[in-house]
Coordinates of C-alpha atoms in Angstrom, one line a residue:
F1 CA -26.1 306.1 -9.7
A2 CA -26.0 302.8 -12.2
A3 CA -27.1 299.6 -12.1
W4 CA -28.1 296.4 -13.8
I5 CA -31.8 295.7 -13.4
Y6 CA -34.2 292.9 -14.4
L7 CA -38.0 293.2 -13.5
D8 CA -40.1 290.4 -13.0
S9 CA -43.4 292.3 -13.4
L10 CA -43.9 295.8 -14.6
L11 CA -46.9 298.4 -14.3
A12 CA -46.1 299.5 -10.3
W13 CA -44.0 302.2 -8.9
R14 CA -40.6 300.0 -8.4
R15 CA -37.7 301.7 -6.1
I16 CA -34.2 301.1 -7.8
A17 CA -32.6 302.9 -5.1
G18 CA -32.4 306.3 -3.5
K19 CA -31.7 308.7 -0.5
L20 CA -35.4 309.7 -0.3
A21 CA -36.8 308.9 3.2
T22 CA -40.2 310.9 3.1
L23 CA -42.0 313.2 0.6
T24 CA -40.4 315.8 2.4
A25 CA -37.0 314.6 3.1
G26 CA -34.3 313.2 0.8
E27 CA -31.7 314.1 -2.0
W28 CA -32.2 311.7 -5.0
Q29 CA -34.1 308.6 -6.3
M30 CA -34.1 306.1 -9.3
Q31 CA -37.1 304.2 -10.0
V32 CA -39.5 302.5 -12.4
S33 CA -43.0 304.2 -13.0
N34 CA -46.3 302.6 -12.9
I35 CA -45.6 303.1 -17.1
D36 CA -42.7 301.4 -17.2
E37 CA -40.4 304.2 -17.5
V38 CA -37.1 304.5 -15.6
T39 CA -36.8 307.9 -13.6
F40 CA -34.0 309.5 -11.9
G41 CA -34.8 313.0 -9.8
I42 CA -33.1 315.1 -7.1
Y43 CA -35.2 316.5 -4.1
N44 CA -34.6 319.3 -1.4
G45 CA -37.2 319.5 1.2
G46 CA -39.5 317.1 -0.5
V47 CA -39.6 319.5 -3.4
N48 CA -38.8 317.8 -6.7
K49 CA -36.1 319.8 -8.4
G50 CA -36.1 317.8 -11.5
L51 CA -37.0 314.5 -13.0
A52 CA -36.1 312.8 -16.1
A53 CA -38.0 309.8 -17.5
S54 CA -36.6 307.1 -20.1
A55 CA -38.7 305.2 -22.6
A56 CA -40.5 301.9 -21.3
I57 CA -38.8 299.4 -20.8
S58 CA -39.6 295.7 -21.1
G59 CA -39.7 292.9 -18.0
S60 CA -38.1 289.8 -18.0
A61 CA -35.1 291.1 -19.6
W62 CA -31.8 293.2 -18.2
H63 CA -31.4 296.9 -18.4
F64 CA -28.4 299.0 -17.6
A65 CA -29.7 302.6 -15.9
V66 CA -27.6 305.3 -15.2
G67 CA -28.8 308.6 -13.5
W68 CA -27.0 311.4 -12.6
H69 CA -27.1 315.3 -11.8
D70 CA -25.5 318.1 -13.8
S71 CA -25.1 320.8 -11.3
V72 CA -23.2 322.8 -13.9
N73 CA -25.7 322.9 -16.5
N74 CA -28.7 322.1 -13.8
L75 CA -29.9 319.3 -15.7
V76 CA -30.9 315.7 -14.5
Y77 CA -30.3 312.7 -16.9
I78 CA -31.5 309.2 -17.1
Q79 CA -29.8 306.6 -19.5
V80 CA -31.4 303.0 -20.2
D81 CA -29.3 300.7 -22.4
N82 CA -26.7 303.2 -23.5
A83 CA -29.8 304.9 -25.4
A84 CA -29.9 308.6 -25.7
A85 CA -29.9 310.1 -22.5
V86 CA -32.8 311.8 -21.6
S87 CA -32.4 315.3 -19.8
A88 CA -34.8 317.5 -17.3
A89 CA -34.2 320.8 -16.1
T90 CA -33.5 321.2 -12.4
T91 CA -34.5 324.1 -10.2
G92 CA -32.1 323.7 -7.5
A93 CA -29.7 321.6 -5.8
P94 CA -30.2 318.2 -4.1
A95 CA -30.3 318.6 -0.3
D96 CA -27.4 316.8 1.4
T97 CA -28.7 314.9 4.4
A98 CA -27.9 312.1 6.3
I99 CA -30.4 309.6 5.1
A100 CA -28.8 306.5 4.0
V101 CA -28.8 305.1 0.6
A102 CA -31.4 302.2 0.1
I103 CA -31.2 299.7 -2.5
G104 CA -34.7 298.1 -4.0
S105 CA -36.8 299.9 -1.4
E106 CA -37.6 303.1 -0.1
V107 CA -35.9 304.0 3.1
G108 CA -37.8 302.1 6.2
G109 CA -39.5 300.1 3.5
G110 CA -42.3 300.4 0.4
S111 CA -42.1 300.3 -3.2
Y112 CA -40.0 297.1 -3.2
W113 CA -38.0 296.0 -6.0
N114 CA -39.6 292.9 -7.7
G115 CA -36.8 291.4 -9.7
R116 CA -33.2 291.4 -9.5
M117 CA -29.9 293.8 -9.7
Q118 CA -26.9 293.4 -10.3
S119 CA -23.4 295.7 -9.8
A120 CA -24.8 299.0 -8.4
G121 CA -22.5 302.1 -7.9
F122 CA -22.6 305.4 -6.7
W123 CA -20.2 308.2 -8.4
K124 CA -19.5 311.6 -6.7
R125 CA -18.9 313.1 -10.1
V126 CA -20.6 312.7 -13.7
L127 CA -19.6 309.8 -15.6
T128 CA -18.4 310.0 -19.3
A129 CA -20.4 309.0 -22.2
A130 CA -17.4 307.1 -23.0
E131 CA -17.3 305.7 -19.3
R132 CA -21.1 304.9 -19.3
T133 CA -20.7 303.2 -22.7
S134 CA -17.9 301.2 -21.2
L135 CA -20.0 299.7 -18.3
Y136 CA -22.8 299.0 -21.0
N137 CA -20.5 297.2 -23.4
R138 CA -19.2 294.8 -21.1
G139 CA -22.9 293.2 -21.6
G140 CA -23.7 292.4 -17.8
A141 CA -22.7 292.9 -14.4
L142 CA -19.1 293.5 -13.2
R143 CA -17.8 292.4 -9.7
Y144 CA -16.0 295.3 -8.1
D145 CA -12.6 293.6 -8.9
Q146 CA -13.3 293.7 -12.4
V147 CA -14.3 297.4 -12.2
P148 CA -11.5 299.5 -14.1
L149 CA -9.2 301.6 -12.1
D150 CA -10.0 304.9 -13.9
L151 CA -13.8 303.9 -13.2
K152 CA -12.9 303.7 -9.6
T153 CA -12.0 307.8 -9.3
S154 CA -14.8 309.7 -7.4
L155 CA -16.6 305.9 -6.9
I156 CA -18.3 306.4 -3.3
S157 CA -20.2 302.9 -3.2
Y158 CA -20.4 300.2 -5.0
W159 CA -22.5 296.8 -4.3
N160 CA -21.9 293.5 -6.4
L161 CA -25.5 292.4 -5.0
G162 CA -25.0 288.6 -6.3
E163 CA -25.3 287.4 -3.0
P164 CA -28.5 285.2 -2.8
S165 CA -30.1 286.8 0.1
G166 CA -29.1 288.4 3.3
Q167 CA -27.2 291.7 4.1
R168 CA -25.7 293.4 1.2
N169 CA -22.1 295.2 2.0
D170 CA -20.4 298.0 0.1
S171 CA -17.5 296.6 -1.4
H172 CA -15.5 299.8 -2.3

């Protein structure tokens, strides 16, 4: 999962996106912690199977966050602003559920995002370092029609998130 994020205030848990309905059901989540770290984790049966945390981010600034699960090496990663990726070991695979993806809050509400987001995408593969750098180096959010063709390979969903309000629709 990757997105451009902007927090208006810090020091509170804020959900960026995830498929985590409750503490007992879910697959993955990306959020900002109460100490301003961007975290990415996977879950199975409500059990945290691995969680990676970035260095603290600043508020009132845009950041590019990418989180992924490397099932071959049993690691989860978080990378913010194209800095070195931070990894953590996993103890199993994420669950495979019918839970909807929620962007900007928990599924069903709570941990509401306090800021802005742009260009959120979910791939069913690990983006290469060059692909992550390419997305970051473009210097800002891409509309779906600007996403390079090679980055549409294994792209599951993409949200422009440029709408001022209302329902957000998957562009892919």
